Each structure stands twice: as C-alpha cells, then as structure tokens.
Amino acid sequence: MTFYDCDAIAPLSYVQRYGVCLASDHPYLLGAFDRNAQSPIVSEKIKVRKIVLLGGSHIEAKKAIDRGHPFIGGITVFPDLGTFEGKGIYRNKLKNKNKNWARHAVLVVGYGVTFSGEEYYIVQNSWGDDWGDNGLGKISCELIDPQVFVDEAYVEMS
C-alpha cells in the first residue's frame, strides 16, 4: 500500500494514534512562523477509529463516497498534471505511460459520469488553490488508484 516512498496508511495511522487539530484552529500563516515558539496546542482533536483499505477497487471507492467517506487515491504525476487548470476532465495525454513517473496522493471527494459515459473522480489536491479549479479537479477514473478511507472519526477534547 505504498506510492513509492509515500505511504498512504502512515498519516492516517498517526491521526488514529495521536489525533490532529482542525486547520481552522491553527492556520498556517506564511511568514509568521517562529521556530522558538513554545505555545501549547490546546483544541479539539480529530481522531480516527477505523481505517478501511480499498485495494484499488473503484466499485468500493464509489460506495465509500456514496456513504459520505472521501478517500485517498494515488495518481501518477505526469508533467501536465501540475498545469491542469480545472477545465474539463484531466486525462493523461502522454504516449509513454511506462516511464517511472512519481506518484502523488489526492483526496477524492466525489465522482460523476459525462453524457458520453466517461467516468471521473472529483479530487482535492494539496497543491493549493492555483491548481485546477480552486484546488479541485475532475480526473479520469482510470488514472486514480483508490487506496484507503476513514470509516469512523470522532472529536476528542484535549
């Protein structure tokens, strides 16, 4: 269950064990980082009770979305992925798909089908709002490898 050096399970296992705070409670402010700050983080934590492996099954992945569970999907980072502006559906246009390209994890939040029957996932990328349509994009289902989702999460008071 790895994307080369990127493990899909390790971050969720960390959240399961230690929990994470909401980004809205502790926003990252560019340029405001102080390496010497020692203030404690006191807020609610999100913890994970159950992690479910999808093992590449698009059927199970779509069922997870239907139940309200976004999932982590793996995608090959072809050179044109970084310049995708969110218009239409991203499809790899390269002929050399066998090259050893890097892999990347995205959060899959939905799916759909075009009038012509092409299936796509709606993904949220970690590359910021400049990628796709404000950080979201439609990607052909054949390019996404469904990996894992959180089945049960809960809030723990610190």
Coordinates of C-alpha atoms in Angstrom, one line a residue:
M1 CA 0.0 0.0 0.0
T2 CA 2.7 2.5 -0.9
F3 CA 3.1 5.1 -3.6
Y4 CA 6.9 4.6 -4.0
D5 CA 8.1 6.5 -0.9
C6 CA 4.7 7.8 0.0
D7 CA 2.8 5.6 2.4
A8 CA -1.0 6.0 2.2
I9 CA -1.6 4.4 5.6
A10 CA 1.1 6.2 7.8
P11 CA -0.6 9.6 8.0
L12 CA -4.0 8.0 8.9
S13 CA -2.3 5.8 11.5
Y14 CA -0.7 8.9 13.1
V15 CA -4.2 10.5 13.3
Q16 CA -5.6 7.3 14.7
R17 CA -3.0 7.2 17.4
Y18 CA -2.4 10.9 18.2
G19 CA -5.2 12.9 16.5
V20 CA -4.9 16.2 14.7
C21 CA -6.3 19.7 15.2
L22 CA -8.5 21.4 12.6
A23 CA -6.6 23.7 10.3
S24 CA -9.1 26.5 11.1
D25 CA -8.0 26.3 14.8
H26 CA -4.3 26.6 13.9
P27 CA -4.0 28.2 10.5
Y28 CA -0.6 28.3 8.7
L29 CA 0.3 32.0 8.2
L30 CA 3.1 32.4 5.7
G31 CA 6.0 34.4 7.1
A32 CA 4.6 34.2 10.7
F33 CA 6.5 31.1 11.7
D34 CA 8.6 31.4 14.8
R35 CA 11.0 28.4 15.4
N36 CA 11.3 29.3 19.1
A37 CA 7.6 29.4 19.8
Q38 CA 6.7 27.0 22.7
S39 CA 2.9 27.7 23.0
P40 CA 0.9 24.5 23.7
I41 CA -1.7 23.4 21.2
V42 CA -5.0 23.3 23.0
S43 CA -8.0 22.5 21.0
E44 CA -10.3 19.7 20.0
K45 CA -8.6 16.8 18.2
I46 CA -9.9 14.7 15.4
K47 CA -9.1 11.0 15.9
V48 CA -9.7 8.0 13.7
R49 CA -11.3 4.9 15.0
K50 CA -11.3 2.8 11.8
I51 CA -9.3 2.8 8.6
V52 CA -10.6 0.9 5.6
L53 CA -8.4 -0.3 2.7
L54 CA -9.9 -0.1 -0.8
G55 CA -7.2 -2.0 -2.6
G56 CA -7.8 -0.3 -5.9
S57 CA -11.5 -1.2 -6.2
H58 CA -13.4 1.6 -8.0
I59 CA -16.7 -0.1 -7.0
E60 CA -15.8 0.0 -3.3
A61 CA -14.4 3.6 -3.7
K62 CA -17.7 4.9 -5.1
K63 CA -19.7 3.1 -2.4
A64 CA -17.4 4.9 0.2
I65 CA -18.2 8.3 -1.5
D66 CA -21.9 7.4 -1.5
R67 CA -21.7 6.8 2.3
G68 CA -20.0 10.2 2.8
H69 CA -16.4 9.0 3.1
P70 CA -13.9 10.8 0.9
F71 CA -10.9 8.5 0.2
I72 CA -7.2 8.8 -0.5
G73 CA -6.3 8.0 -4.1
G74 CA -3.0 7.6 -5.8
I75 CA -2.2 9.3 -9.1
T76 CA 0.8 9.3 -11.4
V77 CA 2.4 12.7 -11.6
F78 CA 2.6 13.2 -15.3
P79 CA 4.2 16.6 -16.3
D80 CA 1.0 18.1 -17.4
L81 CA -0.8 17.4 -14.2
G82 CA 0.8 20.3 -12.5
T83 CA -0.6 22.8 -15.1
F84 CA -4.1 21.4 -15.1
E85 CA -6.5 24.5 -14.8
G86 CA -9.7 22.6 -14.0
K87 CA -11.3 22.9 -17.4
G88 CA -13.0 19.6 -18.2
I89 CA -11.6 16.3 -17.1
Y90 CA -7.9 15.7 -16.7
R91 CA -6.7 12.8 -19.0
N92 CA -3.0 11.9 -19.4
K93 CA -2.0 12.8 -23.0
L94 CA 1.4 11.3 -22.9
K95 CA 2.2 8.3 -25.0
N96 CA 5.0 7.0 -22.8
K97 CA 2.9 5.8 -19.8
N98 CA 5.5 3.2 -18.9
K99 CA 8.1 5.7 -17.7
N100 CA 8.8 5.6 -14.0
W101 CA 6.9 8.8 -13.0
A102 CA 6.4 9.9 -9.4
R103 CA 3.2 9.2 -7.6
H104 CA 1.0 11.6 -5.6
A105 CA -1.9 11.2 -3.1
V106 CA -5.1 13.2 -3.6
L107 CA -8.3 13.3 -1.6
V108 CA -11.2 12.0 -3.7
V109 CA -14.4 13.8 -2.7
G110 CA -16.9 12.8 -5.4
Y111 CA -17.4 11.2 -8.8
G112 CA -19.5 11.6 -11.9
V113 CA -20.2 10.4 -15.4
T114 CA -20.2 12.5 -18.6
F115 CA -23.0 12.3 -21.2
S116 CA -20.7 10.2 -23.3
G117 CA -20.2 7.7 -20.4
E118 CA -16.7 8.7 -19.3
E119 CA -16.3 8.3 -15.5
Y120 CA -14.3 10.7 -13.4
Y121 CA -13.4 11.5 -9.8
I122 CA -13.6 14.9 -8.2
V123 CA -10.4 15.4 -6.3
Q124 CA -9.0 17.9 -3.9
N125 CA -5.3 18.4 -4.4
S126 CA -2.8 19.6 -1.8
W127 CA -1.0 21.8 -4.4
G128 CA -3.1 24.9 -3.4
D129 CA -5.9 26.9 -4.9
D130 CA -3.9 27.7 -8.1
W131 CA -4.2 24.1 -9.2
G132 CA -7.4 23.0 -11.1
D133 CA -10.5 24.9 -10.1
N134 CA -9.5 26.4 -6.7
G135 CA -7.7 23.2 -5.7
L136 CA -10.3 20.8 -7.0
G137 CA -10.5 19.0 -10.3
K138 CA -12.1 16.2 -12.3
I139 CA -9.7 13.4 -13.1
S140 CA -10.5 10.4 -15.3
C141 CA -11.2 7.3 -13.1
E142 CA -8.7 5.3 -15.0
L143 CA -5.9 7.5 -13.6
I144 CA -6.8 7.2 -9.9
D145 CA -5.9 4.2 -7.8
P146 CA -8.3 4.1 -4.8
Q147 CA -6.4 3.3 -1.6
V148 CA -7.9 3.9 1.8
F149 CA -10.6 5.9 3.7
V150 CA -11.5 6.7 7.2
D151 CA -14.7 4.8 8.2
E152 CA -15.1 6.3 11.7
A153 CA -13.7 9.6 13.1
Y154 CA -14.5 11.4 16.3
V155 CA -13.7 14.5 18.2
E156 CA -11.6 14.3 21.4
M157 CA -11.4 17.2 23.8
S158 CA -7.8 18.0 24.8

